[in-house]
XYZ file of C-alpha atoms in Angstrom:
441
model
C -4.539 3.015 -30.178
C -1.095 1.973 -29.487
C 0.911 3.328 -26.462
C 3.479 5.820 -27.216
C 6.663 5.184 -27.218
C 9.204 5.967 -24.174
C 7.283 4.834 -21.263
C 10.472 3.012 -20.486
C 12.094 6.632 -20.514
C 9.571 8.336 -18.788
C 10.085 6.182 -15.945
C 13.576 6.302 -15.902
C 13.769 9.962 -15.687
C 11.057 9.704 -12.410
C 13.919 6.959 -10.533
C 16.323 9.291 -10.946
C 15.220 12.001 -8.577
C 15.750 10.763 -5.051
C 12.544 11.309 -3.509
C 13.288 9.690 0.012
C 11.043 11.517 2.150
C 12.837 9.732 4.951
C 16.405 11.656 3.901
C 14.462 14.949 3.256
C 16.355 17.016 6.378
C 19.705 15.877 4.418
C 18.666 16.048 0.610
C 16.507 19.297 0.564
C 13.321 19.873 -1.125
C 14.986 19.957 -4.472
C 14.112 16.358 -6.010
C 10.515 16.898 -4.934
C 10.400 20.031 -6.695
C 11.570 18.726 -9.214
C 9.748 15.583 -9.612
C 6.853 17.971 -9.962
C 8.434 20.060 -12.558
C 9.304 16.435 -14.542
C 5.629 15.847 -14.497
C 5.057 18.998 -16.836
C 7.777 18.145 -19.103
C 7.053 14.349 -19.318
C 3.055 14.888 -19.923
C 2.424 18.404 -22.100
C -1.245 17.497 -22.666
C -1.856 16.490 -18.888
C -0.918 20.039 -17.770
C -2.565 21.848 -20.645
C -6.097 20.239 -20.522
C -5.855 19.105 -16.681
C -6.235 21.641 -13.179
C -3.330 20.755 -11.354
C -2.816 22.665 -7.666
C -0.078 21.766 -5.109
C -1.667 21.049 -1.898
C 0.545 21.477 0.960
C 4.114 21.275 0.606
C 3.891 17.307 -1.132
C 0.321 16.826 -2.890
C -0.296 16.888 -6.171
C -4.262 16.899 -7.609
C -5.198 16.983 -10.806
C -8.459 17.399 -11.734
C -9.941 16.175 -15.507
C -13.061 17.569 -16.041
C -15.898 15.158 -17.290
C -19.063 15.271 -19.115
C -20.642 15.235 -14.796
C -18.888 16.434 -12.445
C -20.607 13.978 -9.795
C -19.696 10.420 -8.631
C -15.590 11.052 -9.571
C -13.102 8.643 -9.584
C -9.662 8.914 -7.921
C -6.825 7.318 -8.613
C -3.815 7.527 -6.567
C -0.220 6.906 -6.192
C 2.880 8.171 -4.427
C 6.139 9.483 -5.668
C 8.481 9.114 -2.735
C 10.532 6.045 -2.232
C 12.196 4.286 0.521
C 15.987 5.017 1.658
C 18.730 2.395 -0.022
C 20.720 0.797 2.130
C 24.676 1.721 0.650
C 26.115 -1.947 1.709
C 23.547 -3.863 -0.397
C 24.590 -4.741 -3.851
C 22.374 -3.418 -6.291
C 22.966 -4.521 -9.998
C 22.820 -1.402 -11.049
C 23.071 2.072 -9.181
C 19.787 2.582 -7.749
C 19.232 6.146 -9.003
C 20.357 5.302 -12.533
C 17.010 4.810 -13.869
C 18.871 1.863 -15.643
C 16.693 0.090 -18.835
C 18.504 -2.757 -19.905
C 17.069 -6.285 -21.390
C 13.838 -5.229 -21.401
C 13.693 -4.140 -17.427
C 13.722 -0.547 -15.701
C 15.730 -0.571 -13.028
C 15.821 1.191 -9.898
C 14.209 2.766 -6.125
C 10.542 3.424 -6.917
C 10.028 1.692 -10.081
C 7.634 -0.677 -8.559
C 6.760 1.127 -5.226
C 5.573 3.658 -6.583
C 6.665 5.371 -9.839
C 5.738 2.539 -11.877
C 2.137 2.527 -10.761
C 1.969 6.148 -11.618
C 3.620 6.583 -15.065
C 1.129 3.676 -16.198
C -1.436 6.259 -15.049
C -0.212 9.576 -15.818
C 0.981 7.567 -19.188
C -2.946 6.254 -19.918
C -4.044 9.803 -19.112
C -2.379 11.423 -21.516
C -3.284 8.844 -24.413
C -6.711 9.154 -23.976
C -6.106 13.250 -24.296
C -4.028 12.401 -27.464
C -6.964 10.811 -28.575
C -9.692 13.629 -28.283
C -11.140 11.291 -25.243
C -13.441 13.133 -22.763
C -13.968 11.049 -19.580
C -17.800 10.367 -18.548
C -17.483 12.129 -15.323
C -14.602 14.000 -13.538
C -11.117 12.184 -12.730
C -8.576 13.683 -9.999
C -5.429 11.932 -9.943
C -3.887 12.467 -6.247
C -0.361 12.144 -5.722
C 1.249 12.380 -2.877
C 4.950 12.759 -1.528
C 5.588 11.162 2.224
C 3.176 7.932 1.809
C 6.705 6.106 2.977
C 6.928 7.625 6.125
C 3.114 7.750 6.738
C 3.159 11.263 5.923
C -0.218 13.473 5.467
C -0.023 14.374 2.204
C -2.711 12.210 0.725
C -4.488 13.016 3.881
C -4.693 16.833 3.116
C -5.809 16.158 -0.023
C -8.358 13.770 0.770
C -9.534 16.444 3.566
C -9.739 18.902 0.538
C -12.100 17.036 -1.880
C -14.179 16.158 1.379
C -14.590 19.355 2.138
C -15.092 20.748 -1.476
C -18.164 18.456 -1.161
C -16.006 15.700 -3.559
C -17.261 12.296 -2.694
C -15.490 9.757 -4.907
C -17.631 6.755 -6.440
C -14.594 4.743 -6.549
C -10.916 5.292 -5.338
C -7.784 2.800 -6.686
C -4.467 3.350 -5.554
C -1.358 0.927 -5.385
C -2.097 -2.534 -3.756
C -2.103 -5.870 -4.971
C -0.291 -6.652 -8.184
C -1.069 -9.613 -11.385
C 0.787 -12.339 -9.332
C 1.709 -16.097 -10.944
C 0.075 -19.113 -8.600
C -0.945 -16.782 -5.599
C -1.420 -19.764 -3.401
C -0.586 -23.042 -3.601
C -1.745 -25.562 -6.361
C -3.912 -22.681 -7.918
C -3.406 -22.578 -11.592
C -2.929 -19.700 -13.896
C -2.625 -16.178 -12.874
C -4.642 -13.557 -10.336
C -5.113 -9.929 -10.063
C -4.850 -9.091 -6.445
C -7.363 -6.250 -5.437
C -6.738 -5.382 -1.942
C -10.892 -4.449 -0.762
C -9.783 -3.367 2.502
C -6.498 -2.632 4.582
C -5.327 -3.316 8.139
C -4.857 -0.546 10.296
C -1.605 0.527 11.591
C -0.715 1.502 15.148
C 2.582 2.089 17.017
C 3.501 2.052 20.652
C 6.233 3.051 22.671
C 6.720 0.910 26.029
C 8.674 2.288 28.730
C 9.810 1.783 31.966
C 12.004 3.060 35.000
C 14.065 1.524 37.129
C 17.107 1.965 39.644
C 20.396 2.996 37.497
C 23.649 1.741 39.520
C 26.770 -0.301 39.005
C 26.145 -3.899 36.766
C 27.501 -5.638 39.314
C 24.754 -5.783 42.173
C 21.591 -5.605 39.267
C 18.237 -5.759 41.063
C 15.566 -8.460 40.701
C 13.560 -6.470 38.395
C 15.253 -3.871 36.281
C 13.811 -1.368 33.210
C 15.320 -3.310 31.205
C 13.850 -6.564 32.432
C 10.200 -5.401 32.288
C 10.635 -3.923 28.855
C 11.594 -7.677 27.539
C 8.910 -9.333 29.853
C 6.434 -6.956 28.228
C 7.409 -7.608 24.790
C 7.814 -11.420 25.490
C 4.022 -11.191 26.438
C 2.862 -9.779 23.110
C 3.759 -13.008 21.223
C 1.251 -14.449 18.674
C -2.077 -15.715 20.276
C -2.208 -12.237 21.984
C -5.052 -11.282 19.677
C -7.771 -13.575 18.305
C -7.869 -14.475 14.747
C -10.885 -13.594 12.242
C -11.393 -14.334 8.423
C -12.691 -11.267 7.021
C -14.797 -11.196 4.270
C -12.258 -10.828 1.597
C -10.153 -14.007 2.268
C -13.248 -15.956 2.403
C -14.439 -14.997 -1.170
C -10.415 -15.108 -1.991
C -10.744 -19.089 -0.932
C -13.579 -19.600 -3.003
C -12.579 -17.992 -6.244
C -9.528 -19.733 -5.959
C -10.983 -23.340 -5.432
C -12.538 -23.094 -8.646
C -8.372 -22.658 -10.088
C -7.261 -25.844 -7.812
C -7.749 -29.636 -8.916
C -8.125 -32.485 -6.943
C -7.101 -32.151 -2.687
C -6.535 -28.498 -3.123
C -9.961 -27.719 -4.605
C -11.914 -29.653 -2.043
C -9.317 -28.063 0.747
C -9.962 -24.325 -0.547
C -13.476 -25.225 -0.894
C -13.897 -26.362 2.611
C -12.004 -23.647 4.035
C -14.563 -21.010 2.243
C -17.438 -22.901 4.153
C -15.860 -22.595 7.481
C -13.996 -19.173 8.200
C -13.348 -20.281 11.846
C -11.469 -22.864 10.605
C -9.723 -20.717 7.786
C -8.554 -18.146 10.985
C -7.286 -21.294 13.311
C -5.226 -22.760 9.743
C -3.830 -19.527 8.908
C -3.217 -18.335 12.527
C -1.526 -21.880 12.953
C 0.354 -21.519 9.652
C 2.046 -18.171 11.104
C 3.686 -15.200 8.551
C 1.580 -14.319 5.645
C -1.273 -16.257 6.548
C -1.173 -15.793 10.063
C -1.198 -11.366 9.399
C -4.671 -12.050 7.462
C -6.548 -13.404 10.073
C -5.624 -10.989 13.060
C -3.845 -8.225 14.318
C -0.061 -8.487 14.402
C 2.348 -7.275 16.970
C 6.261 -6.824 16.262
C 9.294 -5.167 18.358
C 10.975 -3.008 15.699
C 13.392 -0.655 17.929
C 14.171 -0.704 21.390
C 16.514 1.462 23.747
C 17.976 1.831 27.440
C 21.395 2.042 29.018
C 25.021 4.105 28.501
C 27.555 1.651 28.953
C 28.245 -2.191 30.050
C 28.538 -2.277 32.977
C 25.696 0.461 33.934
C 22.275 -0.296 34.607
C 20.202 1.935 32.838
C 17.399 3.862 34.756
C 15.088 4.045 31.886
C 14.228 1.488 29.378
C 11.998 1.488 26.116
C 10.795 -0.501 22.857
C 8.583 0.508 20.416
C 5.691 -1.646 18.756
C 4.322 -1.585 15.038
C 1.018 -3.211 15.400
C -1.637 -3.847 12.106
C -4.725 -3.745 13.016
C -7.210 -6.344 11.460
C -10.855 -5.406 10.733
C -12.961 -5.580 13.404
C -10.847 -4.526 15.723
C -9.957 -0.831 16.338
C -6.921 1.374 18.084
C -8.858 2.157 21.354
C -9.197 -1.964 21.779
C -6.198 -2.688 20.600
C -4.143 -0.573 23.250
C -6.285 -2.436 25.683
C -5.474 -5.539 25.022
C -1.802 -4.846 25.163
C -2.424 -3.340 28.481
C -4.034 -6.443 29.498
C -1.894 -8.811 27.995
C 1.308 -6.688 29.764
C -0.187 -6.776 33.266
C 2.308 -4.431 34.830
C 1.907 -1.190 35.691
C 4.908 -0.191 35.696
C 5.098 -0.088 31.979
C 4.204 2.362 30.575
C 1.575 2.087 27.073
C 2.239 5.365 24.689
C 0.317 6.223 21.268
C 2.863 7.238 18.937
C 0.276 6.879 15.976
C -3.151 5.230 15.073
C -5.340 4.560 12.025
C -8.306 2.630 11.908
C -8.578 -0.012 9.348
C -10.237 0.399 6.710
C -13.942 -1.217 5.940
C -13.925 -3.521 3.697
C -15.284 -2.658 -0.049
C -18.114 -3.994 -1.731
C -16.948 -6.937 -4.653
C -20.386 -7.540 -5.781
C -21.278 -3.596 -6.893
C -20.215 -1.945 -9.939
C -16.743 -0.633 -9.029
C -15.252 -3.733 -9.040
C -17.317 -4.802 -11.957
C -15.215 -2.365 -13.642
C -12.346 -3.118 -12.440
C -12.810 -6.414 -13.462
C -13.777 -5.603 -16.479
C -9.903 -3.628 -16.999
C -8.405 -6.542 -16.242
C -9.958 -8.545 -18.762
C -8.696 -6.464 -21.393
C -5.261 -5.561 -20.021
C -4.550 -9.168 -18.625
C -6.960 -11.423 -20.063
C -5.852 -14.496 -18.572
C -5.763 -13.633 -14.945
C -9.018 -13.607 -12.827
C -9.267 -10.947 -10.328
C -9.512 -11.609 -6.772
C -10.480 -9.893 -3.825
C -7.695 -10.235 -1.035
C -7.284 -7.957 2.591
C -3.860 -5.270 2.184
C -1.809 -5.938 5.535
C 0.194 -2.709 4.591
C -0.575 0.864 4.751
C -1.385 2.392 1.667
C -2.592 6.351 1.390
C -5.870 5.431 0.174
C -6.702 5.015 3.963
C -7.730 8.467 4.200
C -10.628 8.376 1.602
C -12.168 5.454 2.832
C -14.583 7.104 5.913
C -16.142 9.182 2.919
C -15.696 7.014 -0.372
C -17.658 3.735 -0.359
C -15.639 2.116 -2.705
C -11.843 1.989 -1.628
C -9.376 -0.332 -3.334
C -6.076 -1.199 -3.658
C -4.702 -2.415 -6.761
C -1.465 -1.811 -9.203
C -1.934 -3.093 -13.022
C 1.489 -4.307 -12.786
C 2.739 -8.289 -13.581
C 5.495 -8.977 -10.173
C 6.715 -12.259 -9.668
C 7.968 -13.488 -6.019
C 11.065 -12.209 -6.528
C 10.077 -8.744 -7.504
C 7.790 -8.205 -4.972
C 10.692 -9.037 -2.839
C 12.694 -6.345 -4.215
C 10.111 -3.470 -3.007
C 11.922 -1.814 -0.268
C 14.644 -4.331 -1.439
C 17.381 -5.559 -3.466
C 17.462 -4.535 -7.482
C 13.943 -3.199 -7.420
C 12.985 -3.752 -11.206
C 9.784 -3.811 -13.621
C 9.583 -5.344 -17.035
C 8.790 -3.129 -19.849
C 6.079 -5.261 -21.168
C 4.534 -4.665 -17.630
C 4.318 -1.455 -17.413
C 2.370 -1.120 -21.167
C -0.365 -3.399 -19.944
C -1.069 -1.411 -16.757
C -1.534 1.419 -19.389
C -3.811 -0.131 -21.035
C -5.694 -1.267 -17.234
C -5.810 2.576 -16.784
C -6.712 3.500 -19.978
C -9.816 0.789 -20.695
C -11.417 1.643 -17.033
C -11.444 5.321 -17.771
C -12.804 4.978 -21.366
C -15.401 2.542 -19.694
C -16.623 5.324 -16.847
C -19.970 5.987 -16.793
């Protein structure tokens, strides 16, 4: 069966609502609405053959009744993007929705409309079709993932409490990435088995206000950057998870000569793997442990006054292993003054990591093969937040994964510059959607 025509369209018309959850207060409810009331137009036999309820102001759950109603599948996405930035020069108008050269431009059409017009699109092929799926399918959609919002967790709380427990949940992830590391040949699909938890702190402090000219020896504004200076990178130990281990050695067998001994040895010896990457900082470094970094900070009126209050705030990922309660006491260790003051803004637990040796992946493998035949897919550890965070303490089988090719560049452009998918793309992670549902069972 051949996809229809107009997914190109389809997603187009999605970019061009401004769904920024974070510019909600000034936009109104109105694109959300009305991203929902696209969804009807866009997909006539998803909403005739399909439940579909609105739960809470920004979840949307459809439900696609199987031959068994047990062991369902989930599969997620979000349809709220992240602000744009009016100084940055965009190739085309970000809300355009521009297809040109074989490329749909604009906010969300990687992060995350793409990902869910290839489902929505697969969904609706298979009902074109006469297809009934083996057992039931909800497709959970949710509108604040952005802003770490609670949509997906509302719904998540619903199905758990309907008695729904999922047999496998995919949401958006890792991508079909071109020589993930280097000297590995060919090409990898990136299945994120398990995701970093997320945690963020506010530090404060007092101190005597006065005139800037007679400053004392230890100002609010002095401990705040002493405290922050203390969180640098060896504050928490590294660890190779499971994940990046069996990452190294699939991707040894893709590596010649040096490199394939290299990836080889680092698979054997995952304390070495955490001092390398810990050593190697970034990317590498944020797989192996928890990461701390000083993303706002605020004190003072004027020059020359010192202020009497003083504050930063913290977004910390948590690695596995390692949990919220322990991490906020190692930053009170690691701090050693009282006088600052160690505030939970927000925690979640990382996730567990998921199972690649059971059937779920098998079958997501298996999608793969036929939707990108020449990539081999590898299990990898998300160091981002995605929604499907709030399924994993009931679902055993949690993973993160978008059907969709992104080169280096592109993957830059999420949250970036001239955020853009190819058309071609976009078919093929039909097809991903549409093989693993016909291959349920």
């Amino acid at each position: 069966m051949s996809v229809r025509p107009g997914i190109a369209e389809r997603l187009s018309r999605m970019i061009q609502l401004p769904t920024v959850y974070a510019e909600r207060a000034e936009r109104g409810p109105a694109p959300f609405d009305a991203f929902a009331d696209l969804l009807v137009d866009l997909y006539p036999l998803v909403h005739e053959r399909l439940e579909r309820e609105r739960i809470g102001e920004l979840g949307i759950l459809y439900r696609w009744r199987g031959r068994v109603a047990e062991r369902p599948t989930v599969l997620m996405a979000h349809f709220d993007v992240v602000p744009v930035d009016e100084s940055d020069a965009w190739s085309h108008p970000p809300f355009e929705g521009r297809i040109e050269g074989g490329w749909v431009y604009g906010r969300g059409a990687l992060d995350d409309k793409g990902p869910l017009v290839v489902v929505m699109d697969a969904v609706e092929n298979l009902l074109a079709a006469g297809f009934t799926p083996a057992r039931d399918v909800y497709l959970s959609f949710g509108g604040d993932e952005e802003t770490f919002g609670g949509a997906a967790r509302v719904i998540a709380e619903t199905l758990r409490d309907r008695g729904v427990e999922p047999w496998l949940v995919l949401d958006e992830g890792g991508a079909v990435v071109a020589a993930p590391l280097p000297f590995v040949r060919g090409r990898a699909a990136m299945v994120g088995v398990g995701e970093k938890g997320v945690l963020t702190l506010r530090l404060s402090a007092r101190g005597e206000g006065g005139h800037a000219s007679a400053p004392p020896s230890r100002t609010a504004v002095r401990r705040i950057a002493r405290a922050v200076e203390r969180l640098g990178p060896g504050t928490f130990p590294a660890r190779t998870p499971t994940a990046v281990t069996r990452m190294l050695e699939l991707f040894a067998t893709r590596a010649d000569g040096i490199p394939h001994r290299l990836y080889r040895l680092l698979a054997a010896m995952p304390w070495l793997t955490a001092r390398a990457f810990a050593a190697m900082g970034g990317e590498p470094a944020a797989l192996v442990r928890t990461t701390v970094a000083a993303t706002m900070q605020s004190g003072g009126t004027a020059a020359n006054v010192l202020p009497s209050q003083a504050s930063a705030t913290l977004n910390l990922r948590i690695a596995l292993g390692e949990s919220v309660q322990s991490t906020v006491t190692r930053v009170r260790r690691r701090i050693a003054d009282r006088h600052v003051t160690v505030e939970v803004l927000e925690g979640d637990e990382p996730s567990p990591e998921s199972s690649t040796e059971n059937a779920q992946f098998a079958l997501i493998t298996e999608a793969v093969k036929v939707s990108h035949p020449d990539a081999a897919t590898v299990p990898y550890m998300m160091m981002a937040a995605t929604d499907s965070r709030h399924f994993h303490r009931f679902s055993p089988a949690v993973y993160r994964f978008a059907p969709l090719e992104m080169s280096k560049a592109q993957r830059s452009s999420i949250h970036g510059v001239d955020e853009r998918v190819d058309i071609t793309a976009l078919e093929r992670g039909e097809l991903f959607h549409r093989t693993l549902l016909q291959r349920l069972e």
